[in-house]
PDB file of C-alpha atoms in Angstrom:
ATOM      1  CA  UNK A   1      34.585  33.189  20.139  1.00 52.00           C
ATOM      2  CA  UNK A   2      35.311  31.099  23.175  1.00 61.00           C
ATOM      3  CA  UNK A   3      37.980  32.247  25.561  1.00 76.00           C
ATOM      4  CA  UNK A   4      39.843  30.443  28.300  1.00 90.00           C
ATOM      5  CA  UNK A   5      41.605  32.232  31.064  1.00 93.00           C
ATOM      6  CA  UNK A   6      44.561  30.167  32.315  1.00 95.00           C
ATOM      7  CA  UNK A   7      46.514  31.087  35.380  1.00 96.00           C
ATOM      8  CA  UNK A   8      49.139  31.606  36.541  1.00 96.00           C
ATOM      9  CA  UNK A   9      50.907  32.681  33.381  1.00 95.00           C
ATOM     10  CA  UNK A  10      54.252  31.391  34.807  1.00 96.00           C
ATOM     11  CA  UNK A  11      55.529  29.613  37.909  1.00 96.00           C
ATOM     12  CA  UNK A  12      58.945  29.179  39.454  1.00 96.00           C
ATOM     13  CA  UNK A  13      59.009  26.338  42.006  1.00 95.00           C
ATOM     14  CA  UNK A  14      61.564  24.294  43.856  1.00 96.00           C
ATOM     15  CA  UNK A  15      62.058  20.622  42.958  1.00 97.00           C
ATOM     16  CA  UNK A  16      59.770  18.533  45.174  1.00 97.00           C
ATOM     17  CA  UNK A  17      57.088  21.166  45.564  1.00 97.00           C
ATOM     18  CA  UNK A  18      53.473  20.692  44.451  1.00 97.00           C
ATOM     19  CA  UNK A  19      52.020  22.835  41.637  1.00 96.00           C
ATOM     20  CA  UNK A  20      48.502  23.991  40.934  1.00 97.00           C
ATOM     21  CA  UNK A  21      47.124  25.788  37.854  1.00 97.00           C
ATOM     22  CA  UNK A  22      43.638  26.419  36.601  1.00 97.00           C
ATOM     23  CA  UNK A  23      41.546  27.417  33.676  1.00 97.00           C
ATOM     24  CA  UNK A  24      38.204  29.228  33.609  1.00 96.00           C
ATOM     25  CA  UNK A  25      35.745  29.935  30.808  1.00 93.00           C
ATOM     26  CA  UNK A  26      32.869  32.298  30.363  1.00 90.00           C
ATOM     27  CA  UNK A  27      30.665  29.494  29.126  1.00 89.00           C
ATOM     28  CA  UNK A  28      29.879  25.876  30.004  1.00 91.00           C
ATOM     29  CA  UNK A  29      32.279  23.278  28.671  1.00 92.00           C
ATOM     30  CA  UNK A  30      31.578  19.585  28.261  1.00 90.00           C
ATOM     31  CA  UNK A  31      35.166  18.546  27.776  1.00 93.00           C
ATOM     32  CA  UNK A  32      38.396  19.600  29.439  1.00 96.00           C
ATOM     33  CA  UNK A  33      41.873  18.482  28.343  1.00 96.00           C
ATOM     34  CA  UNK A  34      45.318  19.210  29.699  1.00 98.00           C
ATOM     35  CA  UNK A  35      48.411  19.226  27.451  1.00 98.00           C
ATOM     36  CA  UNK A  36      52.161  19.763  28.065  1.00 98.00           C
ATOM     37  CA  UNK A  37      54.405  21.234  25.459  1.00 96.00           C
ATOM     38  CA  UNK A  38      58.165  21.085  25.449  1.00 94.00           C
ATOM     39  CA  UNK A  39      60.185  23.679  23.496  1.00 86.00           C
ATOM     40  CA  UNK A  40      59.947  23.160  19.736  1.00 84.00           C
ATOM     41  CA  UNK A  41      57.593  20.177  20.032  1.00 90.00           C
ATOM     42  CA  UNK A  42      53.884  19.572  19.773  1.00 94.00           C
ATOM     43  CA  UNK A  43      51.650  19.436  22.804  1.00 96.00           C
ATOM     44  CA  UNK A  44      51.197  16.030  24.447  1.00 97.00           C
ATOM     45  CA  UNK A  45      47.901  15.010  25.929  1.00 97.00           C
ATOM     46  CA  UNK A  46      48.074  14.472  29.674  1.00 97.00           C
ATOM     47  CA  UNK A  47      44.526  14.102  30.920  1.00 97.00           C
ATOM     48  CA  UNK A  48      41.001  14.231  29.435  1.00 95.00           C
ATOM     49  CA  UNK A  49      37.909  15.007  31.531  1.00 96.00           C
ATOM     50  CA  UNK A  50      34.308  14.538  30.447  1.00 93.00           C
ATOM     51  CA  UNK A  51      32.054  14.854  33.522  1.00 93.00           C
ATOM     52  CA  UNK A  52      31.437  17.695  35.966  1.00 95.00           C
ATOM     53  CA  UNK A  53      33.216  16.846  39.262  1.00 95.00           C
ATOM     54  CA  UNK A  54      35.361  14.189  37.611  1.00 95.00           C
ATOM     55  CA  UNK A  55      38.834  13.779  39.200  1.00 97.00           C
ATOM     56  CA  UNK A  56      41.425  11.891  37.071  1.00 97.00           C
ATOM     57  CA  UNK A  57      45.063  11.086  37.751  1.00 97.00           C
ATOM     58  CA  UNK A  58      47.986  10.309  35.549  1.00 96.00           C
ATOM     59  CA  UNK A  59      51.006   9.480  37.733  1.00 97.00           C
ATOM     60  CA  UNK A  60      51.858  12.574  39.731  1.00 97.00           C
ATOM     61  CA  UNK A  61      49.283  14.658  37.763  1.00 98.00           C
ATOM     62  CA  UNK A  62      45.672  15.122  38.891  1.00 98.00           C
ATOM     63  CA  UNK A  63      43.058  17.085  37.013  1.00 98.00           C
ATOM     64  CA  UNK A  64      39.530  18.017  37.965  1.00 98.00           C
ATOM     65  CA  UNK A  65      36.466  19.034  35.941  1.00 97.00           C
ATOM     66  CA  UNK A  66      34.904  21.823  37.911  1.00 96.00           C
ATOM     67  CA  UNK A  67      31.407  21.417  39.308  1.00 96.00           C
ATOM     68  CA  UNK A  68      30.175  24.590  37.549  1.00 94.00           C
ATOM     69  CA  UNK A  69      31.546  23.128  34.245  1.00 94.00           C
ATOM     70  CA  UNK A  70      33.237  26.513  33.693  1.00 94.00           C
ATOM     71  CA  UNK A  71      36.629  25.589  35.122  1.00 96.00           C
ATOM     72  CA  UNK A  72      39.247  22.947  35.466  1.00 98.00           C
ATOM     73  CA  UNK A  73      42.277  22.407  37.612  1.00 97.00           C
ATOM     74  CA  UNK A  74      45.618  20.651  37.200  1.00 98.00           C
ATOM     75  CA  UNK A  75      47.840  19.644  40.088  1.00 98.00           C
ATOM     76  CA  UNK A  76      51.348  18.214  39.920  1.00 98.00           C
ATOM     77  CA  UNK A  77      52.698  16.641  43.033  1.00 97.00           C
ATOM     78  CA  UNK A  78      56.392  16.401  43.979  1.00 97.00           C
ATOM     79  CA  UNK A  79      57.686  18.240  40.912  1.00 97.00           C
ATOM     80  CA  UNK A  80      60.850  17.017  39.166  1.00 96.00           C
ATOM     81  CA  UNK A  81      63.048  18.750  36.599  1.00 95.00           C
ATOM     82  CA  UNK A  82      61.410  17.038  33.640  1.00 95.00           C
ATOM     83  CA  UNK A  83      58.101  18.712  34.558  1.00 97.00           C
ATOM     84  CA  UNK A  84      59.485  21.928  33.004  1.00 96.00           C
ATOM     85  CA  UNK A  85      57.420  23.061  30.017  1.00 96.00           C
ATOM     86  CA  UNK A  86      54.294  24.885  29.069  1.00 96.00           C
ATOM     87  CA  UNK A  87      50.974  23.435  30.256  1.00 97.00           C
ATOM     88  CA  UNK A  88      47.812  24.200  28.278  1.00 96.00           C
ATOM     89  CA  UNK A  89      44.211  23.670  29.127  1.00 96.00           C
ATOM     90  CA  UNK A  90      41.833  23.068  26.268  1.00 95.00           C
ATOM     91  CA  UNK A  91      38.132  22.626  26.130  1.00 92.00           C
ATOM     92  CA  UNK A  92      35.058  22.210  24.076  1.00 90.00           C
ATOM     93  CA  UNK A  93      32.036  24.377  24.703  1.00 85.00           C
ATOM     94  CA  UNK A  94      28.583  22.974  25.179  1.00 76.00           C
ATOM     95  CA  UNK A  95      27.448  25.397  22.451  1.00 75.00           C
ATOM     96  CA  UNK A  96      29.926  24.039  19.879  1.00 71.00           C
ATOM     97  CA  UNK A  97      27.294  21.884  18.271  1.00 69.00           C
ATOM     98  CA  UNK A  98      28.895  19.382  15.937  1.00 68.00           C
ATOM     99  CA  UNK A  99      32.246  21.236  15.942  1.00 73.00           C
ATOM    100  CA  UNK A 100      35.105  19.275  17.479  1.00 76.00           C
ATOM    101  CA  UNK A 101      37.912  21.810  17.436  1.00 79.00           C
ATOM    102  CA  UNK A 102      39.225  22.825  20.879  1.00 87.00           C
ATOM    103  CA  UNK A 103      39.731  26.231  22.495  1.00 90.00           C
ATOM    104  CA  UNK A 104      43.112  26.537  24.201  1.00 92.00           C
ATOM    105  CA  UNK A 105      44.167  28.579  27.166  1.00 93.00           C
ATOM    106  CA  UNK A 106      47.235  30.799  26.874  1.00 93.00           C
ATOM    107  CA  UNK A 107      49.452  28.387  28.837  1.00 94.00           C
ATOM    108  CA  UNK A 108      51.350  28.176  32.116  1.00 96.00           C
ATOM    109  CA  UNK A 109      55.143  28.230  31.834  1.00 96.00           C
ATOM    110  CA  UNK A 110      56.493  25.989  34.625  1.00 97.00           C
ATOM    111  CA  UNK A 111      60.148  26.234  35.742  1.00 97.00           C
ATOM    112  CA  UNK A 112      61.466  23.760  38.285  1.00 96.00           C
ATOM    113  CA  UNK A 113      64.469  24.938  40.254  1.00 93.00           C
ATOM    114  CA  UNK A 114      66.937  22.365  41.612  1.00 88.00           C
TER     115      UNK A 114
ATOM    116  CA  UNK B   1      51.491   2.814  16.910  1.00 68.00           C
ATOM    117  CA  UNK B   2      53.011   5.711  14.972  1.00 83.00           C
ATOM    118  CA  UNK B   3      52.040   9.184  16.089  1.00 94.00           C
ATOM    119  CA  UNK B   4      51.062  12.178  13.962  1.00 97.00           C
ATOM    120  CA  UNK B   5      53.827  13.116  11.539  1.00 97.00           C
ATOM    121  CA  UNK B   6      54.380  16.438   9.865  1.00 98.00           C
ATOM    122  CA  UNK B   7      56.684  17.614   7.144  1.00 98.00           C
ATOM    123  CA  UNK B   8      58.793  19.581   6.652  1.00 98.00           C
ATOM    124  CA  UNK B   9      60.205  20.296  10.093  1.00 97.00           C
ATOM    125  CA  UNK B  10      61.274  23.731   9.044  1.00 97.00           C
ATOM    126  CA  UNK B  11      60.310  25.871   6.084  1.00 98.00           C
ATOM    127  CA  UNK B  12      61.744  29.252   5.123  1.00 98.00           C
ATOM    128  CA  UNK B  13      59.862  31.393   2.549  1.00 98.00           C
ATOM    129  CA  UNK B  14      59.909  34.936   1.432  1.00 98.00           C
ATOM    130  CA  UNK B  15      56.960  37.267   1.615  1.00 98.00           C
ATOM    131  CA  UNK B  16      54.455  36.741  -1.204  1.00 98.00           C
ATOM    132  CA  UNK B  17      55.394  33.102  -1.794  1.00 98.00           C
ATOM    133  CA  UNK B  18      53.218  30.068  -1.077  1.00 98.00           C
ATOM    134  CA  UNK B  19      53.858  27.402   1.579  1.00 98.00           C
ATOM    135  CA  UNK B  20      52.594  23.831   1.681  1.00 98.00           C
ATOM    136  CA  UNK B  21      52.663  21.902   4.922  1.00 98.00           C
ATOM    137  CA  UNK B  22      51.791  18.181   5.231  1.00 98.00           C
ATOM    138  CA  UNK B  23      50.386  16.039   7.970  1.00 98.00           C
ATOM    139  CA  UNK B  24      49.729  12.280   8.405  1.00 98.00           C
ATOM    140  CA  UNK B  25      47.309  11.387  11.206  1.00 97.00           C
ATOM    141  CA  UNK B  26      47.454   8.437  13.589  1.00 96.00           C
ATOM    142  CA  UNK B  27      46.233   5.283  11.884  1.00 95.00           C
ATOM    143  CA  UNK B  28      42.491   4.949  12.368  1.00 92.00           C
ATOM    144  CA  UNK B  29      41.921   8.663  12.960  1.00 94.00           C
ATOM    145  CA  UNK B  30      39.694  10.364  10.402  1.00 94.00           C
ATOM    146  CA  UNK B  31      39.821  13.985  11.664  1.00 94.00           C
ATOM    147  CA  UNK B  32      42.731  16.357  11.158  1.00 96.00           C
ATOM    148  CA  UNK B  33      42.975  19.802  12.762  1.00 96.00           C
ATOM    149  CA  UNK B  34      45.437  22.574  11.960  1.00 97.00           C
ATOM    150  CA  UNK B  35      46.513  25.168  14.567  1.00 96.00           C
ATOM    151  CA  UNK B  36      48.843  28.192  14.374  1.00 96.00           C
ATOM    152  CA  UNK B  37      51.085  28.926  17.323  1.00 94.00           C
ATOM    153  CA  UNK B  38      52.938  32.238  17.085  1.00 91.00           C
ATOM    154  CA  UNK B  39      56.064  32.613  19.195  1.00 82.00           C
ATOM    155  CA  UNK B  40      55.148  32.765  22.847  1.00 74.00           C
ATOM    156  CA  UNK B  41      51.490  32.512  22.265  1.00 78.00           C
ATOM    157  CA  UNK B  42      48.735  29.925  22.551  1.00 85.00           C
ATOM    158  CA  UNK B  43      47.269  27.719  19.879  1.00 92.00           C
ATOM    159  CA  UNK B  44      44.828  29.333  17.412  1.00 92.00           C
ATOM    160  CA  UNK B  45      42.465  27.015  15.529  1.00 92.00           C
ATOM    161  CA  UNK B  46      42.849  27.235  11.737  1.00 95.00           C
ATOM    162  CA  UNK B  47      40.951  24.314  10.066  1.00 95.00           C
ATOM    163  CA  UNK B  48      39.241  20.986  10.743  1.00 94.00           C
ATOM    164  CA  UNK B  49      38.915  18.252   8.216  1.00 94.00           C
ATOM    165  CA  UNK B  50      36.907  15.058   8.633  1.00 92.00           C
ATOM    166  CA  UNK B  51      36.207  12.317   6.091  1.00 90.00           C
ATOM    167  CA  UNK B  52      37.770  14.452   3.289  1.00 93.00           C
ATOM    168  CA  UNK B  53      35.605  17.489   3.981  1.00 93.00           C
ATOM    169  CA  UNK B  54      36.360  20.829   5.537  1.00 94.00           C
ATOM    170  CA  UNK B  55      34.097  20.928   8.646  1.00 91.00           C
ATOM    171  CA  UNK B  56      35.049  24.232  10.219  1.00 91.00           C
ATOM    172  CA  UNK B  57      37.618  27.006   9.939  1.00 92.00           C
ATOM    173  CA  UNK B  58      38.870  29.553  12.437  1.00 92.00           C
ATOM    174  CA  UNK B  59      39.137  33.281  12.074  1.00 92.00           C
ATOM    175  CA  UNK B  60      41.827  33.324   9.432  1.00 95.00           C
ATOM    176  CA  UNK B  61      41.800  34.831   5.893  1.00 97.00           C
ATOM    177  CA  UNK B  62      40.976  32.726   2.811  1.00 97.00           C
ATOM    178  CA  UNK B  63      44.623  32.553   1.848  1.00 97.00           C
ATOM    179  CA  UNK B  64      44.896  29.819   4.500  1.00 98.00           C
ATOM    180  CA  UNK B  65      43.409  26.711   2.945  1.00 97.00           C
ATOM    181  CA  UNK B  66      43.850  23.009   2.809  1.00 97.00           C
ATOM    182  CA  UNK B  67      42.520  19.664   1.960  1.00 97.00           C
ATOM    183  CA  UNK B  68      42.235  16.114   3.226  1.00 98.00           C
ATOM    184  CA  UNK B  69      43.080  13.146   1.066  1.00 97.00           C
ATOM    185  CA  UNK B  70      41.344   9.747   0.856  1.00 96.00           C
ATOM    186  CA  UNK B  71      44.022   8.244   3.164  1.00 96.00           C
ATOM    187  CA  UNK B  72      43.153  11.016   5.721  1.00 97.00           C
ATOM    188  CA  UNK B  73      46.432  12.803   5.393  1.00 98.00           C
ATOM    189  CA  UNK B  74      46.158  16.565   4.997  1.00 98.00           C
ATOM    190  CA  UNK B  75      47.794  19.541   3.461  1.00 98.00           C
ATOM    191  CA  UNK B  76      47.758  23.180   4.643  1.00 98.00           C
ATOM    192  CA  UNK B  77      48.437  25.806   2.044  1.00 98.00           C
ATOM    193  CA  UNK B  78      49.221  29.385   2.852  1.00 98.00           C
ATOM    194  CA  UNK B  79      49.211  31.799  -0.099  1.00 98.00           C
ATOM    195  CA  UNK B  80      50.678  35.239  -0.408  1.00 98.00           C
ATOM    196  CA  UNK B  81      52.764  34.813   2.721  1.00 98.00           C
ATOM    197  CA  UNK B  82      53.105  37.686   5.067  1.00 98.00           C
ATOM    198  CA  UNK B  83      55.743  38.240   7.799  1.00 97.00           C
ATOM    199  CA  UNK B  84      53.186  37.674  10.556  1.00 96.00           C
ATOM    200  CA  UNK B  85      52.504  34.134   9.188  1.00 97.00           C
ATOM    201  CA  UNK B  86      55.813  33.061  10.808  1.00 97.00           C
ATOM    202  CA  UNK B  87      54.808  30.499  13.427  1.00 96.00           C
ATOM    203  CA  UNK B  88      54.732  26.933  14.461  1.00 96.00           C
ATOM    204  CA  UNK B  89      51.970  25.141  12.558  1.00 97.00           C
ATOM    205  CA  UNK B  90      50.678  22.155  14.466  1.00 97.00           C
ATOM    206  CA  UNK B  91      48.550  19.317  13.125  1.00 98.00           C
ATOM    207  CA  UNK B  92      46.457  17.135  15.373  1.00 97.00           C
ATOM    208  CA  UNK B  93      44.276  14.116  14.692  1.00 96.00           C
ATOM    209  CA  UNK B  94      41.415  12.427  16.439  1.00 94.00           C
ATOM    210  CA  UNK B  95      39.155   9.436  15.949  1.00 89.00           C
ATOM    211  CA  UNK B  96      35.450   9.731  15.355  1.00 78.00           C
ATOM    212  CA  UNK B  97      32.894   8.695  17.958  1.00 70.00           C
ATOM    213  CA  UNK B  98      33.589   8.346  21.691  1.00 64.00           C
ATOM    214  CA  UNK B  99      36.803  10.102  22.631  1.00 63.00           C
ATOM    215  CA  UNK B 100      36.774  12.101  19.506  1.00 79.00           C
ATOM    216  CA  UNK B 101      37.571  15.280  21.396  1.00 86.00           C
ATOM    217  CA  UNK B 102      40.979  13.945  22.350  1.00 91.00           C
ATOM    218  CA  UNK B 103      43.413  15.383  19.849  1.00 94.00           C
ATOM    219  CA  UNK B 104      46.915  14.119  19.399  1.00 96.00           C
ATOM    220  CA  UNK B 105      49.523  16.558  18.031  1.00 97.00           C
ATOM    221  CA  UNK B 106      52.449  16.180  15.678  1.00 97.00           C
ATOM    222  CA  UNK B 107      55.771  17.870  16.248  1.00 97.00           C
ATOM    223  CA  UNK B 108      54.835  20.890  14.070  1.00 97.00           C
ATOM    224  CA  UNK B 109      56.337  22.732  11.051  1.00 97.00           C
ATOM    225  CA  UNK B 110      58.222  25.884  11.868  1.00 96.00           C
ATOM    226  CA  UNK B 111      57.431  28.387   9.112  1.00 97.00           C
ATOM    227  CA  UNK B 112      59.660  31.441   8.831  1.00 97.00           C
ATOM    228  CA  UNK B 113      58.713  34.203   6.417  1.00 98.00           C
ATOM    229  CA  UNK B 114      61.434  36.699   5.534  1.00 97.00           C
TER     230      UNK B 114
END
């Protein structure tokens, strides 16, 4: 099945710093999504990307759909304590046909130090 | 607009029993997806229902099954529970047509098998 490699696995940063994480796949994807999950809760959709090269922002968050269509990036600027959580990338492969389920990365655990 | 709801919040069962988990999608969404998230791991796709039909299933044994009702709510049944079934079970919903790859998650049901 499809696999997504998400890195880094975990990050410890100081409040106010910028954060970058990425996701790569072995096949071409036509949709990339980024989610954030707080402990004991369901993932919350942050950003959706549909076109290669697309750059989309949501407040301090910016995500990009890679030109090769095999990767995506998420940046968080000026991190704050409430940014703590697990960030997941998710995507849909071009070869999925009519299937709409998503493939998820393994997550990036973000810790923001005061 | 109400989000995706799931019940119960927590469920404790013993090995060999059956568990039933419920999900109500966002109003207007016709697709429901079920994912399993074992502790510390990513989301694994279980089942996808759309318009009352099972459209796709992940790499899980047949004892994981479910259905979607005419009001688009859904049930996940897990028979002959095993210890390794202990996990957070997440339900997500999406609309059909444009933007149908954007899935919105409920808070999850924490299933513990003893």
